[in-house]
Tab-separated table of C-alpha atoms and ligand atoms in Angstrom:
chain	number	residue	atom	x	y	z
A	1	UNK	CA	94.264	59.734	106.120
A	2	UNK	CA	94.496	62.344	103.406
A	3	UNK	CA	91.793	62.850	100.837
A	4	UNK	CA	92.901	62.815	97.197
A	5	UNK	CA	90.846	64.412	94.484
A	6	UNK	CA	92.342	63.142	91.249
A	7	UNK	CA	91.479	64.603	87.839
A	8	UNK	CA	87.815	65.030	88.709
A	9	UNK	CA	85.566	66.187	85.884
A	10	UNK	CA	81.809	66.522	86.267
A	11	UNK	CA	79.496	67.093	83.336
A	12	UNK	CA	75.772	67.819	83.455
A	13	UNK	CA	74.751	67.022	79.877
A	14	UNK	CA	77.011	69.162	77.675
A	15	UNK	CA	77.905	71.496	80.519
A	16	UNK	CA	81.213	70.944	82.316
A	17	UNK	CA	80.774	71.978	85.948
A	18	UNK	CA	84.216	70.662	87.040
A	19	UNK	CA	87.142	70.387	84.692
A	20	UNK	CA	90.043	68.114	85.663
A	21	UNK	CA	90.311	69.172	89.316
A	22	UNK	CA	93.135	67.602	91.352
A	23	UNK	CA	94.238	68.309	94.908
A	24	UNK	CA	95.217	66.576	98.112
A	25	UNK	CA	93.554	67.539	101.401
A	26	UNK	CA	95.485	66.657	104.545
A	27	UNK	CA	93.899	64.997	107.546
A	28	UNK	CA	92.600	67.657	109.946
A	29	UNK	CA	93.059	70.463	107.426
A	30	UNK	CA	90.604	73.364	107.089
A	31	UNK	CA	90.239	73.918	103.344
A	32	UNK	CA	88.055	76.712	102.002
A	33	UNK	CA	86.735	76.430	98.451
A	34	UNK	CA	86.309	79.992	97.256
A	35	UNK	CA	84.838	81.274	94.018
A	36	UNK	CA	81.937	83.114	92.417
A	37	UNK	CA	78.474	81.688	91.922
A	38	UNK	CA	78.375	78.750	89.507
A	39	UNK	CA	82.131	77.971	89.541
A	40	UNK	CA	81.575	74.408	90.772
A	41	UNK	CA	82.198	74.706	94.531
A	42	UNK	CA	79.070	72.847	95.627
A	43	UNK	CA	79.497	70.225	92.918
A	44	UNK	CA	82.995	69.433	94.214
A	45	UNK	CA	81.694	69.257	97.794
A	46	UNK	CA	78.833	66.977	96.736
A	47	UNK	CA	81.250	64.628	94.990
A	48	UNK	CA	83.417	64.421	98.128
A	49	UNK	CA	80.246	63.764	100.153
A	50	UNK	CA	79.039	61.035	97.809
A	51	UNK	CA	75.911	62.885	96.647
A	52	UNK	CA	77.216	63.064	93.046
A	53	UNK	CA	79.548	60.802	91.096
A	54	UNK	CA	82.324	62.233	88.929
A	55	UNK	CA	82.111	61.835	85.148
A	56	UNK	CA	85.868	61.264	85.119
A	57	UNK	CA	88.524	60.967	87.822
A	58	UNK	CA	88.252	59.802	91.404
A	59	UNK	CA	88.185	60.737	95.079
A	60	UNK	CA	90.342	58.534	97.300
A	61	UNK	CA	90.817	58.286	101.044
A	62	UNK	CA	93.884	56.541	102.381
A	63	UNK	CA	94.366	54.976	98.953
A	64	UNK	CA	90.859	53.465	98.785
A	65	UNK	CA	88.370	54.773	96.215
A	66	UNK	CA	85.396	56.727	97.607
A	67	UNK	CA	84.060	58.015	94.274
A	68	UNK	CA	84.739	57.272	90.642
A	69	UNK	CA	82.513	56.888	87.584
A	70	UNK	CA	82.154	53.193	88.512
A	71	UNK	CA	82.314	53.131	92.307
A	72	UNK	CA	80.561	55.233	94.917
A	73	UNK	CA	80.839	54.531	98.638
A	74	UNK	CA	77.379	55.452	100.010
A	75	UNK	CA	77.054	58.711	101.931
A	76	UNK	CA	76.275	56.970	105.241
A	77	UNK	CA	79.499	54.941	105.072
A	78	UNK	CA	81.787	57.935	104.543
A	79	UNK	CA	81.876	59.198	108.151
A	80	UNK	CA	81.103	62.764	107.142
A	81	UNK	CA	79.000	65.526	108.667
A	82	UNK	CA	77.297	68.217	106.597
A	83	UNK	CA	76.182	71.753	107.310
A	84	UNK	CA	74.129	73.636	104.735
A	85	UNK	CA	73.335	77.252	104.021
A	86	UNK	CA	69.707	76.711	104.993
A	87	UNK	CA	69.650	75.322	108.514
A	88	UNK	CA	67.509	72.337	107.420
A	89	UNK	CA	65.686	72.030	110.759
A	90	UNK	CA	62.222	70.515	111.302
A	91	UNK	CA	59.725	72.702	113.163
A	92	UNK	CA	58.327	69.815	115.246
A	93	UNK	CA	61.674	68.646	116.648
A	94	UNK	CA	63.505	70.075	119.671
A	95	UNK	CA	67.187	71.002	119.735
A	96	UNK	CA	68.045	67.715	121.465
A	97	UNK	CA	65.996	65.667	118.988
A	98	UNK	CA	67.737	67.330	116.054
A	99	UNK	CA	71.194	66.769	117.458
A	100	UNK	CA	70.518	63.157	118.391
A	101	UNK	CA	68.870	62.396	115.034
A	102	UNK	CA	72.010	61.140	113.193
A	103	UNK	CA	72.546	58.603	115.999
A	104	UNK	CA	69.097	57.059	115.522
A	105	UNK	CA	70.044	55.067	112.432
A	106	UNK	CA	70.147	51.281	112.706
A	107	UNK	CA	73.851	51.382	111.924
A	108	UNK	CA	74.630	53.242	115.163
A	109	UNK	CA	75.631	50.760	117.865
A	110	UNK	CA	75.613	53.221	120.785
A	111	UNK	CA	73.438	52.574	123.843
A	112	UNK	CA	70.679	55.058	124.687
A	113	UNK	CA	72.852	56.560	127.435
A	114	UNK	CA	75.853	56.926	125.106
A	115	UNK	CA	73.674	58.654	122.507
A	116	UNK	CA	72.440	61.107	125.138
A	117	UNK	CA	75.978	61.810	126.294
A	118	UNK	CA	77.175	62.354	122.706
A	119	UNK	CA	74.278	64.753	122.082
A	120	UNK	CA	75.027	66.615	125.348
A	121	UNK	CA	78.657	66.963	124.360
A	122	UNK	CA	77.802	68.302	120.872
A	123	UNK	CA	75.239	70.722	122.330
A	124	UNK	CA	77.783	72.017	124.854
A	125	UNK	CA	80.483	72.317	122.170
A	126	UNK	CA	78.343	74.681	120.116
A	127	UNK	CA	77.206	76.659	123.177
A	128	UNK	CA	73.555	75.594	123.249
A	129	UNK	CA	73.446	74.045	126.746
A	130	UNK	CA	70.166	74.997	128.424
A	131	UNK	CA	68.230	75.269	125.180
A	132	UNK	CA	67.792	71.516	124.579
A	133	UNK	CA	64.005	71.593	124.806
A	134	UNK	CA	63.442	74.548	122.480
A	135	UNK	CA	61.894	74.211	119.020
A	136	UNK	CA	63.417	75.961	115.955
A	137	UNK	CA	60.668	78.599	116.105
A	138	UNK	CA	62.003	79.600	119.541
A	139	UNK	CA	65.615	80.086	118.370
A	140	UNK	CA	67.527	82.960	116.743
A	141	UNK	CA	69.245	82.518	113.366
A	142	UNK	CA	72.633	82.009	115.018
A	143	UNK	CA	71.215	79.444	117.465
A	144	UNK	CA	69.601	77.536	114.582
A	145	UNK	CA	72.928	77.362	112.800
A	146	UNK	CA	74.508	76.069	116.020
A	147	UNK	CA	71.910	73.266	116.090
A	148	UNK	CA	72.894	72.381	112.519
A	149	UNK	CA	76.568	72.383	113.574
A	150	UNK	CA	75.885	70.186	116.614
A	151	UNK	CA	73.936	67.738	114.446
A	152	UNK	CA	76.846	67.606	112.000
A	153	UNK	CA	79.458	66.822	114.668
A	154	UNK	CA	77.488	64.521	117.008
A	155	UNK	CA	78.596	61.312	115.276
A	156	UNK	CA	82.236	62.495	115.428
A	157	UNK	CA	82.773	62.580	111.669
A	158	UNK	CA	86.338	62.694	110.374
A	159	UNK	CA	85.268	65.071	107.570
A	160	UNK	CA	82.935	68.043	107.932
A	161	UNK	CA	81.509	69.494	104.728
A	162	UNK	CA	80.120	73.014	105.045
A	163	UNK	CA	78.275	74.725	102.217
A	164	UNK	CA	78.014	78.477	102.827
A	165	UNK	CA	76.950	77.832	106.442
A	166	UNK	CA	76.972	81.499	107.466
A	167	UNK	CA	75.352	83.148	104.487
A	168	UNK	CA	71.901	83.332	106.078
A	169	UNK	CA	73.228	85.194	109.139
A	170	UNK	CA	73.625	88.929	109.639
A	171	UNK	CA	77.059	90.560	109.432
A	172	UNK	CA	77.914	90.656	113.154
A	173	UNK	CA	76.716	87.120	113.815
A	174	UNK	CA	78.751	85.875	110.867
A	175	UNK	CA	81.931	87.192	112.482
A	176	UNK	CA	81.087	85.537	115.831
A	177	UNK	CA	80.230	82.229	114.181
A	178	UNK	CA	83.574	82.197	112.345
A	179	UNK	CA	85.260	81.859	115.716
A	180	UNK	CA	82.815	79.121	116.740
A	181	UNK	CA	83.621	77.152	113.603
A	182	UNK	CA	87.357	77.568	114.253
A	183	UNK	CA	86.781	76.254	117.809
A	184	UNK	CA	84.842	73.275	116.479
A	185	UNK	CA	87.712	72.569	114.114
A	186	UNK	CA	90.185	72.608	117.010
A	187	UNK	CA	87.995	70.532	119.322
A	188	UNK	CA	87.001	67.848	116.823
A	189	UNK	CA	90.202	67.683	114.766
A	190	UNK	CA	87.990	66.939	111.746
A	191	UNK	CA	88.993	67.800	108.198
A	192	UNK	CA	86.800	70.730	107.187
A	193	UNK	CA	85.928	71.538	103.592
A	194	UNK	CA	84.156	74.854	103.609
A	195	UNK	CA	82.463	76.334	100.549
A	196	UNK	CA	82.087	80.097	100.393
A	197	UNK	CA	81.997	82.982	97.942
A	198	UNK	CA	83.108	85.375	100.708
A	199	UNK	CA	86.866	85.949	100.493
A	200	UNK	CA	87.078	87.426	104.002
A	201	UNK	CA	85.529	84.248	105.462
A	202	UNK	CA	88.013	82.042	103.632
A	203	UNK	CA	90.991	84.228	104.587
A	204	UNK	CA	89.931	84.370	108.237
A	205	UNK	CA	89.418	80.669	108.897
A	206	UNK	CA	91.096	78.352	106.418
A	207	UNK	CA	94.506	76.668	106.513
A	208	UNK	CA	94.462	76.702	102.712
A	209	UNK	CA	92.191	78.266	100.124
A	210	UNK	CA	91.235	76.672	96.811
A	211	UNK	CA	90.233	79.437	94.412
A	212	UNK	CA	87.974	78.219	91.621
A	213	UNK	CA	86.717	79.763	88.415
A	214	UNK	CA	84.530	78.128	85.771
A	215	UNK	CA	85.086	74.607	87.065
A	216	UNK	CA	88.876	74.911	87.270
A	217	UNK	CA	91.436	75.569	89.988
A	218	UNK	CA	92.859	79.096	89.745
A	219	UNK	CA	95.125	78.912	92.775
A	220	UNK	CA	95.650	76.808	95.891
A	221	UNK	CA	97.585	78.171	98.830
A	222	UNK	CA	97.578	79.484	102.375
A	223	UNK	CA	95.541	82.645	103.017
A	224	UNK	CA	98.761	84.666	103.040
A	225	UNK	CA	99.967	83.152	99.777
A	226	UNK	CA	96.747	83.764	97.873
A	227	UNK	CA	96.316	87.246	99.358
A	228	UNK	CA	99.876	88.516	99.015
A	229	UNK	CA	100.997	86.554	95.933
A	230	UNK	CA	98.024	86.004	93.657
A	231	UNK	CA	99.057	83.998	90.608
A	232	UNK	CA	96.266	85.015	88.233
A	233	UNK	CA	94.299	88.129	87.362
A	234	UNK	CA	91.167	86.505	88.740
A	235	UNK	CA	92.771	85.553	92.079
A	236	UNK	CA	94.227	89.068	92.379
A	237	UNK	CA	90.887	90.808	91.924
A	238	UNK	CA	88.604	88.288	93.631
A	239	UNK	CA	90.655	87.703	96.786
A	240	UNK	CA	92.931	90.700	97.281
A	241	UNK	CA	90.783	93.298	95.455
A	242	UNK	CA	93.985	94.277	93.627
A	243	UNK	CA	94.332	97.145	91.190
A	244	UNK	CA	95.651	95.786	87.914
A	245	UNK	CA	98.109	98.443	86.812
A	246	UNK	CA	98.988	98.132	83.097
A	247	UNK	CA	102.512	98.550	81.795
A	248	UNK	CA	105.665	96.593	81.168
A	249	UNK	CA	107.904	94.433	83.341
A	250	UNK	CA	111.656	94.799	83.205
A	251	UNK	CA	113.174	92.446	85.774
A	252	UNK	CA	112.202	93.769	89.196
A	253	UNK	CA	110.898	97.012	87.746
A	254	UNK	CA	107.476	97.808	86.421
A	255	UNK	CA	107.004	100.721	84.012
A	256	UNK	CA	103.464	102.096	84.233
A	257	UNK	CA	101.745	102.588	80.870
A	258	UNK	CA	101.480	106.197	79.623
A	259	UNK	CA	103.247	107.553	82.723
A	260	UNK	CA	106.838	108.236	83.535
A	261	UNK	CA	106.564	106.039	86.614
A	262	UNK	CA	108.557	102.986	87.658
A	263	UNK	CA	107.653	100.730	90.620
A	264	UNK	CA	110.112	98.315	92.080
A	265	UNK	CA	108.192	95.103	92.598
A	266	UNK	CA	108.657	91.387	93.167
A	267	UNK	CA	108.957	89.390	89.954
A	268	UNK	CA	105.326	88.708	89.122
A	269	UNK	CA	103.521	85.463	88.289
A	270	UNK	CA	103.786	84.366	84.659
A	271	UNK	CA	100.301	85.578	83.750
A	272	UNK	CA	101.169	89.098	84.933
A	273	UNK	CA	104.496	89.140	83.110
A	274	UNK	CA	102.829	88.065	79.866
A	275	UNK	CA	99.921	90.477	80.159
A	276	UNK	CA	102.010	93.398	81.432
A	277	UNK	CA	100.138	93.755	84.713
A	278	UNK	CA	101.353	94.723	88.166
A	279	UNK	CA	98.769	93.760	90.824
A	280	UNK	CA	98.710	96.333	93.622
A	281	UNK	CA	96.393	95.941	96.608
A	282	UNK	CA	94.428	99.037	97.658
A	283	UNK	CA	96.407	99.287	100.899
A	284	UNK	CA	99.732	99.119	99.019
A	285	UNK	CA	99.153	102.508	97.400
A	286	UNK	CA	99.968	105.798	99.114
A	287	UNK	CA	98.508	109.151	98.129
A	288	UNK	CA	100.664	112.290	97.848
A	289	UNK	CA	100.009	115.898	96.846
A	290	UNK	CA	103.655	116.291	95.895
A	291	UNK	CA	104.561	115.305	92.345
A	292	UNK	CA	105.875	111.785	91.722
A	293	UNK	CA	103.890	108.629	90.959
A	294	UNK	CA	100.747	107.930	88.969
A	295	UNK	CA	98.926	111.219	88.483
A	296	UNK	CA	95.172	111.060	88.992
A	297	UNK	CA	92.057	112.691	90.409
A	298	UNK	CA	90.093	111.602	93.458
A	299	UNK	CA	86.637	110.780	92.132
A	300	UNK	CA	85.149	109.174	95.232
A	301	UNK	CA	85.851	109.084	98.966
A	302	UNK	CA	84.206	106.785	101.469
A	303	UNK	CA	84.712	106.839	105.216
A	304	UNK	CA	84.981	103.279	106.552
A	305	UNK	CA	85.839	103.763	110.205
A	306	UNK	CA	89.433	102.617	110.486
A	307	UNK	CA	90.172	103.307	106.809
A	308	UNK	CA	89.249	105.770	104.116
A	309	UNK	CA	88.560	104.303	100.689
A	310	UNK	CA	89.361	106.453	97.679
A	311	UNK	CA	88.707	105.893	93.982
A	312	UNK	CA	91.309	107.571	91.825
A	313	UNK	CA	90.929	108.147	88.080
A	314	UNK	CA	94.010	108.300	85.929
A	315	UNK	CA	93.143	108.551	82.219
A	316	UNK	CA	90.829	105.603	81.553
A	317	UNK	CA	92.022	103.691	84.609
A	318	UNK	CA	90.373	103.659	88.024
A	319	UNK	CA	92.324	102.644	91.126
A	320	UNK	CA	91.121	101.786	94.612
A	321	UNK	CA	93.218	103.093	97.498
A	322	UNK	CA	92.685	102.380	101.209
A	323	UNK	CA	94.488	104.749	103.583
A	324	UNK	CA	94.510	105.566	107.260
A	325	UNK	CA	93.036	108.799	108.544
A	326	UNK	CA	96.255	110.816	108.861
A	327	UNK	CA	95.642	112.924	105.778
A	328	UNK	CA	92.329	113.633	104.074
A	329	UNK	CA	92.017	114.218	100.359
A	330	UNK	CA	88.984	115.741	98.706
A	331	UNK	CA	86.976	114.644	95.727
A	332	UNK	CA	88.272	116.473	92.652
A	333	UNK	CA	91.811	116.877	94.037
A	334	UNK	CA	94.753	116.033	91.787
A	335	UNK	CA	97.060	113.597	93.578
A	336	UNK	CA	99.925	111.159	92.954
A	337	UNK	CA	99.863	107.464	93.754
A	338	UNK	CA	103.024	105.691	94.845
A	339	UNK	CA	103.511	102.070	95.722
A	340	UNK	CA	104.640	101.543	99.312
A	341	UNK	CA	108.111	100.117	99.607
A	342	UNK	CA	107.700	96.552	100.879
B	401	ATP	P1	76.819	78.907	94.120
B	401	ATP	O1	77.840	79.718	94.874
B	401	ATP	O2	75.872	79.765	93.354
B	401	ATP	O3	76.154	77.855	94.941
B	401	ATP	P2	78.652	76.941	92.993
B	401	ATP	O4	80.024	77.437	92.718
B	401	ATP	O5	78.449	76.137	94.222
B	401	ATP	O6	77.632	78.146	92.935
B	401	ATP	P3	77.617	74.634	91.606
B	401	ATP	O7	76.355	74.519	92.401
B	401	ATP	O8	78.692	73.660	91.873
B	401	ATP	O9	78.199	76.112	91.708
B	401	ATP	O10	77.226	74.579	90.075
B	401	ATP	C1	78.211	74.657	89.053
B	401	ATP	C2	77.497	74.722	87.715
B	401	ATP	O11	76.882	73.449	87.459
B	401	ATP	C3	76.380	75.764	87.664
B	401	ATP	O12	76.404	76.386	86.396
B	401	ATP	C4	75.123	74.954	87.864
B	401	ATP	O13	74.032	75.548	87.182
B	401	ATP	C5	75.500	73.619	87.223
B	401	ATP	N1	74.790	72.499	87.879
B	401	ATP	C6	74.900	72.113	89.153
B	401	ATP	N2	74.126	71.040	89.417
B	401	ATP	C7	73.503	70.738	88.253
B	401	ATP	C8	72.572	69.732	87.847
B	401	ATP	N3	72.144	68.804	88.711
B	401	ATP	N4	72.157	69.743	86.569
B	401	ATP	C9	72.615	70.658	85.682
B	401	ATP	N5	73.497	71.627	85.996
B	401	ATP	C10	73.936	71.677	87.252
């Protein structure tokens, strides 16, 4: 059963947190909602979860209304699981007690044995077997987040809502937990709606990414689509960290402003054509000492292991360039930037 978000607007007083948002989320899909702080990600998630009602528009599941200004199916009847940024664990409850907690409601018709089996299964799924009797104070950050995940999936929800679930974890653990969340997605088959402001998280895990800005949808597409073909200036800089080269489009050619340089490039999205912008990702540029291309000076060099990151100044413009280690350029050197032929 797909989930339809239809023309959802949410106002808090005079402030519009969501502005006419519409999209369809397929059953079993992993959708990441990506955007900067305050763009309305959590508000959209809370409306899907039933914690907020829309000011206008509706959320439907299989044709039936879940949320609208007049109707709101209660949270406990929506068959959803939630995982928050803070682990939301109680210090006096063990791992097993936490995981079994959602099954303790009067609405749950499982026998005691079935509840124990469901909790065991959830605990095993998240890799916590053996730690059932531990209290939160005896767990690492990653293990605490696993408890929160197990608690969210124990009642076999058809929709899992995750609000920045990895942001409290350190960098290495974050990467490991991404894989865990992907596994949980595969094992449970649940629809996952995952809020994040981290573009690498969204690109790594999601089937589709919804990019939001100031309460509106900027772009919706697969990771490859939003990364390789951003449709707006915001999507280009926020997701792909693109350089926005200024100039003029002429069919499949782009003439760089103030330089005698022409790039051949795919016909750009309308916004880029109108504004005279060619978005070029840092890894799409190549640096040469030989003349030809955008002339500039290296003003910064950073070693990043596999890549070297350069900042190049050309007049008033600054470009980011990521290269391999084959050739090293020095700060202060005059170089030429060319776009790789795709
Ligand atoms: P973050 O990444 O910082 O969590 P977000 O994209 O999830 O941000 P929301 O929490 O959805 O943003 O908030 C969107 C806007 O709505 C913000 O400007 C926020 O201050 C405002 N907002 C959210 N909830 C309320 C509320 N209950 N009352 C008034 N304003 C609110």
